[in-house]
């Protein structure tokens, strides 16, 4: 391990110790731990000689400016929010490695033909408001002001949470980097799947990101006494959900080569063992690399939910929280990344489609994107067992330095920055 890799490991451990929970890692958007983590990242950026600011959505933005007057922006980014009971690599690895990329440019006094930005996005997981990519959507100019009325589990609106954190909601639109100023976007992320482990390789080029939809579904039945209500006279909202969950699993299994569906969050009310549940709300997360299939399955599942509700005399409300089409990574950036992996003597170079969502999804609406995946042990992620070997981090960082050299020297830059 060299100094840079050691510092990456140290910093991953530092961020991994900043949590709202004592028993696990949890840093939802704009909680105490999230704010503390953002401050820590900002300090690291400052120590790498970057100009740093926090924008209205809590994105931490470091910039190392080019001396060229017409320079565009190249952004390296990832997120610092987490799921509940998270690992310490999902998100932070890409931010911390980005800072090391800048550090080398400073240490070697390399002249930049573009402004190099490191952005630590405030929300990628969407764990608090069930709307992923809040941070990157603001940077891409795609933030929908209707989202401000969304509520977290305690009833706080996104609007109020932003204000409480001292930010100005009106400034969200000012977070955007205009389309004409972008050169490109690069994200380093753990793979969160088993392909690199099976291929025994440290890194891979990402070629695409799957389409994703998130739905909130509410079921309304009737609360009742668990001891006295005969089975045929109940309107048990939870039984409706149970039937729907199995239907979602069945259709996903039918398309298992191309589609996954998950109900990961479920609130049962009144959540008491001797009361028939009168109200249940739950999430549905569906992903596929095939946009059309995703649309069709969504329609089928909505019909299924309504049919189950009718049969069981329940009310069912279906609300789409988020819907993003699949994304293809930029060909030119991908070619440059591939040649950097070759130069790093990593053989063979493979391409992987991402089933997980990344901030690159939002940024792709405004700029060309590329992503590098780094192997994680047994493909485990969204789990405290998430682990990436320091040797793989070292190889990934070396690849990133070579990629940056190529970016700095490439025609792509000189053609667009002058
Ligand atoms: C983020 O990790 C997602 O894919 O949901
Ligand atoms: Mn992530
Ligand atoms: Mn994640």
Coordinates of C-alpha atoms and ligand atoms in Angstrom, one line a residue:
X1 CA 0.0 0.0 0.0
X2 CA 1.3 3.5 -0.8
X3 CA 0.4 6.7 1.2
X4 CA -2.6 7.4 -1.0
X5 CA -4.2 4.0 -0.6
X6 CA -3.5 4.1 3.2
X7 CA -5.2 7.5 3.4
X8 CA -8.2 6.1 1.4
X9 CA -8.6 3.2 3.9
X10 CA -8.2 5.6 6.9
X11 CA -10.9 7.9 5.5
X12 CA -13.3 5.1 4.7
X13 CA -13.0 4.1 8.3
X14 CA -13.5 7.6 9.5
X15 CA -16.7 8.1 7.4
X16 CA -17.8 4.5 8.4
X17 CA -17.7 5.6 12.1
X18 CA -20.1 8.6 11.5
X19 CA -23.6 7.3 11.9
X20 CA -26.9 8.2 13.4
X21 CA -27.1 4.8 14.9
X22 CA -24.8 3.2 17.5
X23 CA -25.3 -0.3 16.2
X24 CA -24.8 0.2 12.5
X25 CA -23.9 2.7 9.7
X26 CA -26.9 4.9 8.8
X27 CA -26.6 8.4 7.3
X28 CA -29.8 9.5 5.8
X29 CA -30.1 12.8 3.9
X30 CA -29.5 15.8 6.2
X31 CA -29.5 14.0 9.5
X32 CA -26.9 14.9 12.2
X33 CA -24.4 12.2 11.0
X34 CA -24.9 13.2 7.4
X35 CA -24.0 16.9 8.2
X36 CA -21.0 15.8 10.2
X37 CA -19.8 13.5 7.4
X38 CA -20.3 16.4 4.9
X39 CA -18.1 18.6 7.0
X40 CA -15.4 15.9 7.2
X41 CA -15.4 15.5 3.4
X42 CA -15.2 19.3 3.0
X43 CA -12.1 19.4 5.3
X44 CA -10.4 16.7 3.2
X45 CA -11.2 18.6 0.0
X46 CA -9.7 21.8 1.6
X47 CA -6.6 19.9 2.5
X48 CA -6.3 18.9 -1.1
X49 CA -6.2 22.6 -2.0
X50 CA -9.7 22.7 -3.5
X51 CA -12.1 25.6 -3.3
X52 CA -15.1 24.1 -1.4
X53 CA -18.7 25.0 -0.9
X54 CA -21.9 23.2 0.2
X55 CA -24.9 23.9 -2.0
X56 CA -28.6 24.2 -1.1
X57 CA -29.1 20.4 -1.2
X58 CA -26.1 19.6 0.9
X59 CA -23.8 18.5 -2.0
X60 CA -20.2 19.1 -1.0
X61 CA -18.5 20.6 -4.0
X62 CA -14.7 20.9 -4.3
X63 CA -13.1 22.5 -7.4
X64 CA -9.6 22.7 -8.6
X65 CA -9.7 25.4 -11.3
X66 CA -7.9 25.5 -14.6
X67 CA -6.1 28.6 -15.6
X68 CA -7.7 28.4 -19.1
X69 CA -10.4 31.1 -19.3
X70 CA -12.8 28.9 -21.3
X71 CA -12.2 25.7 -19.4
X72 CA -15.2 23.4 -19.0
X73 CA -16.1 21.3 -16.0
X74 CA -15.1 17.6 -15.5
X75 CA -16.8 16.2 -12.4
X76 CA -15.8 13.1 -10.4
X77 CA -18.6 12.3 -7.9
X78 CA -20.3 9.8 -5.7
X79 CA -22.6 10.0 -2.6
X80 CA -22.2 10.3 1.1
X81 CA -25.7 9.3 2.3
X82 CA -26.2 5.6 3.1
X83 CA -29.0 3.1 3.5
X84 CA -29.8 1.8 7.0
X85 CA -27.3 -0.8 8.2
X86 CA -25.0 0.1 5.4
X87 CA -21.4 -0.9 4.4
X88 CA -18.7 1.7 4.4
X89 CA -17.7 1.6 0.7
X90 CA -21.0 2.3 -1.2
X91 CA -20.6 6.0 -2.1
X92 CA -17.7 7.1 0.1
X93 CA -15.1 5.1 -2.0
X94 CA -15.8 7.3 -5.1
X95 CA -15.6 10.5 -3.2
X96 CA -12.4 9.7 -1.3
X97 CA -10.7 8.3 -4.3
X98 CA -11.7 11.5 -6.2
X99 CA -9.9 13.6 -3.6
X100 CA -6.8 11.5 -4.1
X101 CA -7.0 12.1 -7.8
X102 CA -6.9 15.8 -7.1
X103 CA -4.1 15.4 -4.5
X104 CA -1.8 13.8 -7.1
X105 CA -2.5 16.6 -9.6
X106 CA -1.5 19.1 -6.8
X107 CA 1.5 17.1 -5.7
X108 CA 2.8 16.8 -9.3
X109 CA 1.9 20.3 -10.2
X110 CA 0.0 19.2 -13.3
X111 CA -1.7 21.9 -15.4
X112 CA -5.4 21.3 -15.9
X113 CA -7.1 22.1 -19.2
X114 CA -10.5 21.7 -17.4
X115 CA -11.9 22.6 -14.0
X116 CA -11.7 19.4 -12.0
X117 CA -14.7 19.1 -9.6
X118 CA -15.2 16.5 -6.9
X119 CA -18.8 16.4 -5.8
X120 CA -20.0 14.5 -2.8
X121 CA -23.7 14.1 -3.5
X122 CA -26.0 14.5 -0.5
X123 CA -28.6 11.9 -1.5
X124 CA -28.3 9.0 -3.9
X125 CA -30.0 6.2 -1.9
X126 CA -33.3 8.0 -1.4
X127 CA -33.6 6.3 1.9
X128 CA -35.2 9.2 3.7
X129 CA -37.7 10.5 1.1
X130 CA -37.9 7.5 -1.2
X131 CA -36.7 9.8 -4.1
X132 CA -33.1 8.8 -5.1
X133 CA -30.6 11.2 -6.6
X134 CA -31.8 14.4 -4.9
X135 CA -28.3 15.8 -4.9
X136 CA -27.3 14.9 -8.4
X137 CA -30.7 16.0 -9.8
X138 CA -30.0 19.6 -8.6
X139 CA -26.6 19.6 -10.3
X140 CA -28.2 18.3 -13.5
X141 CA -30.9 20.9 -13.4
X142 CA -33.5 18.2 -13.0
X143 CA -34.7 18.8 -9.5
X144 CA -38.5 18.8 -9.4
X145 CA -39.9 21.4 -6.9
X146 CA -42.9 19.1 -6.3
X147 CA -40.5 16.8 -4.4
X148 CA -40.2 19.5 -1.7
X149 CA -43.6 18.4 -0.4
X150 CA -42.5 14.7 0.1
X151 CA -42.5 13.6 3.7
X152 CA -40.1 11.3 5.6
X153 CA -41.4 8.7 8.0
X154 CA -41.7 11.2 10.8
X155 CA -43.8 13.6 8.6
X156 CA -41.1 16.2 8.0
X157 CA -41.2 17.6 4.4
X158 CA -38.1 17.8 2.3
X159 CA -38.7 21.6 2.2
X160 CA -38.6 21.9 6.0
X161 CA -35.6 19.6 6.3
X162 CA -33.6 21.8 3.9
X163 CA -34.6 25.0 5.7
X164 CA -33.8 23.5 9.1
X165 CA -30.3 22.8 7.8
X166 CA -29.8 26.4 7.0
X167 CA -30.2 26.2 3.2
X168 CA -32.3 28.3 1.0
X169 CA -34.8 26.3 -1.1
X170 CA -34.8 29.0 -3.7
X171 CA -31.1 28.4 -4.3
X172 CA -31.6 24.8 -5.4
X173 CA -31.8 25.9 -9.1
X174 CA -28.5 27.7 -8.6
X175 CA -26.8 24.4 -7.9
X176 CA -26.9 23.4 -11.5
X177 CA -23.9 23.2 -13.8
X178 CA -25.3 24.4 -17.2
X179 CA -25.1 21.9 -20.0
X180 CA -22.7 23.9 -22.1
X181 CA -20.1 24.0 -19.3
X182 CA -19.8 20.2 -18.9
X183 CA -17.0 18.2 -20.2
X184 CA -17.9 14.9 -18.6
X185 CA -18.6 12.9 -15.5
X186 CA -16.7 10.0 -13.9
X187 CA -17.8 7.9 -11.0
X188 CA -15.8 5.2 -9.1
X189 CA -18.0 2.8 -7.2
X190 CA -17.9 -0.7 -5.8
X191 CA -19.5 -3.2 -8.1
X192 CA -22.1 -4.4 -5.5
X193 CA -22.4 -7.7 -7.5
X194 CA -20.3 -10.8 -8.1
X195 CA -19.0 -10.4 -11.7
X196 CA -15.5 -9.1 -10.8
X197 CA -15.1 -11.8 -8.0
X198 CA -16.0 -14.5 -10.5
X199 CA -13.7 -13.1 -13.1
X200 CA -10.9 -12.6 -10.5
X201 CA -10.4 -8.9 -11.6
X202 CA -10.0 -5.8 -9.5
X203 CA -11.9 -3.3 -11.8
X204 CA -14.2 -3.1 -14.8
X205 CA -15.7 -0.6 -17.1
X206 CA -19.5 0.1 -16.6
X207 CA -21.3 0.1 -19.9
X208 CA -24.9 0.9 -18.8
X209 CA -27.1 1.4 -15.8
X210 CA -30.5 -0.3 -15.5
X211 CA -33.8 1.5 -15.6
X212 CA -35.5 1.8 -12.2
X213 CA -38.9 2.7 -10.9
X214 CA -39.9 3.2 -7.2
X215 CA -43.5 3.1 -6.2
X216 CA -45.2 3.8 -2.9
X217 CA -48.3 1.7 -2.5
X218 CA -50.9 2.3 0.3
X219 CA -53.6 -0.3 1.2
X220 CA -56.6 0.7 3.3
X221 CA -58.7 -1.9 5.1
X222 CA -60.4 -1.9 8.5
X223 CA -58.8 -2.2 11.9
X224 CA -60.5 -4.9 13.9
X225 CA -60.2 -7.2 16.9
X226 CA -57.9 -10.2 16.2
X227 CA -59.9 -12.4 18.5
X228 CA -63.4 -11.7 17.6
X229 CA -63.5 -10.9 13.9
X230 CA -64.4 -14.0 11.8
X231 CA -62.0 -14.7 8.9
X232 CA -64.6 -14.1 6.2
X233 CA -65.6 -10.7 7.6
X234 CA -62.1 -9.1 7.7
X235 CA -60.6 -6.4 5.5
X236 CA -57.0 -7.2 6.4
X237 CA -54.7 -4.7 4.5
X238 CA -51.6 -6.8 5.3
X239 CA -53.0 -9.9 3.6
X240 CA -53.6 -7.8 0.5
X241 CA -50.0 -6.8 0.6
X242 CA -48.8 -10.4 1.1
X243 CA -50.7 -11.5 -1.9
X244 CA -49.3 -8.6 -4.0
X245 CA -45.7 -9.3 -2.8
X246 CA -45.9 -12.9 -4.0
X247 CA -47.4 -11.7 -7.4
X248 CA -44.5 -9.3 -7.8
X249 CA -42.0 -12.0 -7.0
X250 CA -43.7 -14.4 -9.5
X251 CA -43.6 -11.9 -12.4
X252 CA -39.9 -11.0 -11.6
X253 CA -39.0 -14.7 -11.5
X254 CA -40.7 -15.1 -14.9
X255 CA -38.4 -12.4 -16.3
X256 CA -35.4 -13.3 -14.1
X257 CA -32.8 -12.8 -16.8
X258 CA -33.9 -9.2 -17.2
X259 CA -35.8 -7.9 -14.2
X260 CA -35.7 -7.7 -10.4
X261 CA -38.5 -6.5 -8.0
X262 CA -38.2 -5.8 -4.3
X263 CA -40.5 -4.7 -1.5
X264 CA -37.9 -3.5 0.9
X265 CA -40.0 -1.2 3.2
X266 CA -43.3 -1.9 4.8
X267 CA -45.2 0.0 7.4
X268 CA -48.1 -1.8 9.0
X269 CA -50.6 0.1 11.1
X270 CA -51.4 -0.1 13.9
X271 CA -48.6 -2.7 14.1
X272 CA -50.0 -4.4 17.1
X273 CA -50.3 -8.2 17.4
X274 CA -53.9 -8.3 18.4
X275 CA -55.3 -5.8 15.9
X276 CA -56.1 -6.6 12.3
X277 CA -54.0 -4.2 10.2
X278 CA -56.2 -1.6 8.7
X279 CA -53.5 0.3 6.9
X280 CA -50.2 -0.7 5.2
X281 CA -47.9 1.3 3.0
X282 CA -44.9 -0.2 1.3
X283 CA -42.3 0.4 -1.3
X284 CA -41.9 -1.4 -4.6
X285 CA -38.5 -1.1 -6.4
X286 CA -38.3 -2.6 -9.9
X287 CA -35.3 -2.5 -12.2
X288 CA -34.4 -3.8 -15.7
X289 CA -31.9 -3.0 -18.4
X290 CA -35.0 -3.3 -20.8
X291 CA -37.0 -0.1 -20.5
X292 CA -40.0 -1.5 -22.3
X293 CA -40.2 -4.6 -20.2
X294 CA -40.0 -2.4 -17.1
X295 CA -43.0 -0.3 -18.3
X296 CA -45.0 -3.4 -19.1
X297 CA -44.3 -5.1 -15.8
X298 CA -45.2 -1.9 -13.9
X299 CA -48.5 -1.8 -15.7
X300 CA -49.2 -5.5 -15.0
X301 CA -48.4 -5.1 -11.3
X302 CA -50.6 -2.0 -11.0
X303 CA -53.5 -4.0 -12.5
X304 CA -52.7 -6.9 -10.2
X305 CA -52.7 -4.6 -7.1
X306 CA -56.0 -3.1 -8.0
X307 CA -57.5 -6.5 -8.7
X308 CA -56.3 -7.9 -5.3
X309 CA -57.7 -4.8 -3.6
X310 CA -61.1 -5.2 -5.3
X311 CA -61.3 -8.9 -4.4
X312 CA -60.4 -8.2 -0.7
X313 CA -62.5 -5.0 -0.5
X314 CA -59.5 -2.8 0.2
X315 CA -58.6 0.6 -1.1
X316 CA -55.3 0.7 -3.0
X317 CA -53.3 3.8 -4.0
X318 CA -50.4 3.5 -6.4
X319 CA -47.9 6.4 -6.4
X320 CA -44.8 6.5 -8.6
X321 CA -42.1 8.2 -6.6
X322 CA -39.3 7.8 -9.2
X323 CA -38.9 6.5 -12.7
X324 CA -35.6 6.6 -14.6
X325 CA -34.9 5.1 -18.0
X326 CA -31.7 2.9 -18.5
X327 CA -28.5 4.8 -19.2
X328 CA -25.7 4.1 -21.7
X329 CA -22.2 5.2 -20.7
X330 CA -20.4 7.5 -23.1
X331 CA -18.4 5.7 -25.8
X332 CA -15.4 8.1 -25.9
X333 CA -15.0 8.2 -22.1
X334 CA -15.4 4.4 -22.0
X335 CA -12.7 3.9 -24.6
X336 CA -10.3 6.2 -22.6
X337 CA -11.1 4.3 -19.4
X338 CA -10.5 1.0 -21.2
X339 CA -7.1 2.0 -22.4
X340 CA -6.2 3.2 -18.9
X341 CA -7.1 -0.2 -17.5
X342 CA -4.9 -1.8 -20.2
X343 CA -2.0 0.6 -19.3
X344 CA -2.5 -0.4 -15.6
X345 CA -1.7 -4.0 -16.7
X346 CA -5.1 -5.3 -15.7
X347 CA -6.1 -8.1 -18.0
X348 CA -8.7 -8.7 -19.5
X349 CA -10.7 -5.5 -19.5
X350 CA -14.3 -6.4 -19.1
X351 CA -17.5 -4.3 -19.3
X352 CA -20.4 -4.7 -16.8
X353 CA -23.9 -3.4 -16.8
X354 CA -24.9 -1.9 -13.5
X355 CA -28.1 -3.2 -11.8
X356 CA -27.6 -0.6 -9.0
X357 CA -28.5 3.0 -9.5
X358 CA -25.9 5.7 -9.4
X359 CA -25.7 9.5 -9.5
X360 CA -24.5 9.1 -13.1
X361 CA -28.1 8.4 -14.0
X362 CA -29.1 12.0 -13.3
X363 CA -25.9 13.5 -14.7
X364 CA -26.3 11.5 -17.9
X365 CA -29.2 13.8 -18.7
X366 CA -26.8 16.7 -19.1
X367 CA -23.3 15.3 -19.7
X368 CA -21.4 12.2 -21.0
X369 CA -20.7 9.8 -18.2
X370 CA -18.2 7.0 -17.4
X371 CA -18.0 4.7 -14.4
X372 CA -15.3 2.4 -13.0
X373 CA -16.4 -0.6 -10.9
X374 CA -14.1 -1.9 -8.2
X375 CA -14.5 -5.5 -6.9
X376 CA -16.2 -6.0 -3.5
X377 CA -15.9 -9.2 -1.6
X378 CA -18.5 -11.8 -2.7
X379 CA -20.5 -9.1 -4.4
X380 CA -22.0 -8.2 -1.0
X381 CA -23.4 -4.6 -0.6
X382 CA -26.1 -2.7 1.3
X383 CA -24.8 -4.8 4.2
X384 CA -22.2 -4.1 6.9
X385 CA -20.1 -7.0 5.5
X386 CA -19.4 -4.9 2.4
X387 CA -15.6 -5.0 1.8
X388 CA -13.1 -4.0 -0.8
X389 CA -9.5 -5.2 -0.6
X390 CA -6.9 -2.4 -0.2
X391 CA -4.9 -4.0 -3.1
X392 CA -8.0 -3.6 -5.4
X393 CA -8.3 0.0 -4.3
X394 CA -4.7 0.6 -5.1
X395 CA -5.1 -0.8 -8.6
X396 CA -8.3 1.2 -9.1
X397 CA -6.5 4.4 -8.0
X398 CA -3.6 3.7 -10.4
X399 CA -6.2 3.2 -13.2
X400 CA -7.8 6.5 -12.3
X401 CA -4.6 8.4 -12.4
X402 CA -3.9 7.0 -15.8
X403 CA -7.4 7.9 -16.9
X404 CA -6.9 11.4 -15.7
X405 CA -3.6 11.7 -17.6
X406 CA -5.4 10.6 -20.7
X407 CA -8.2 13.1 -20.1
X408 CA -5.7 15.9 -19.6
X409 CA -3.8 15.1 -22.8
X410 CA -6.7 14.2 -25.0
X411 CA -8.0 15.9 -28.1
X412 CA -11.4 15.8 -26.5
X413 CA -10.2 18.4 -24.0
X414 CA -8.2 20.6 -26.3
X415 CA -11.0 20.7 -28.8
X416 CA -13.5 21.8 -26.3
X417 CA -11.7 24.0 -23.9
X418 CA -10.3 26.6 -26.2
Ligands
LIG1 C1 -28.6 2.4 -4.8 O1 -27.7 1.8 -4.2 C2 -29.6 1.7 -5.5 O2 -29.3 1.1 -6.5 O3 -30.7 1.7 -5.0
LIG2 MN1 -24.1 3.9 -4.3
LIG3 MN1 -26.4 2.1 -2.3

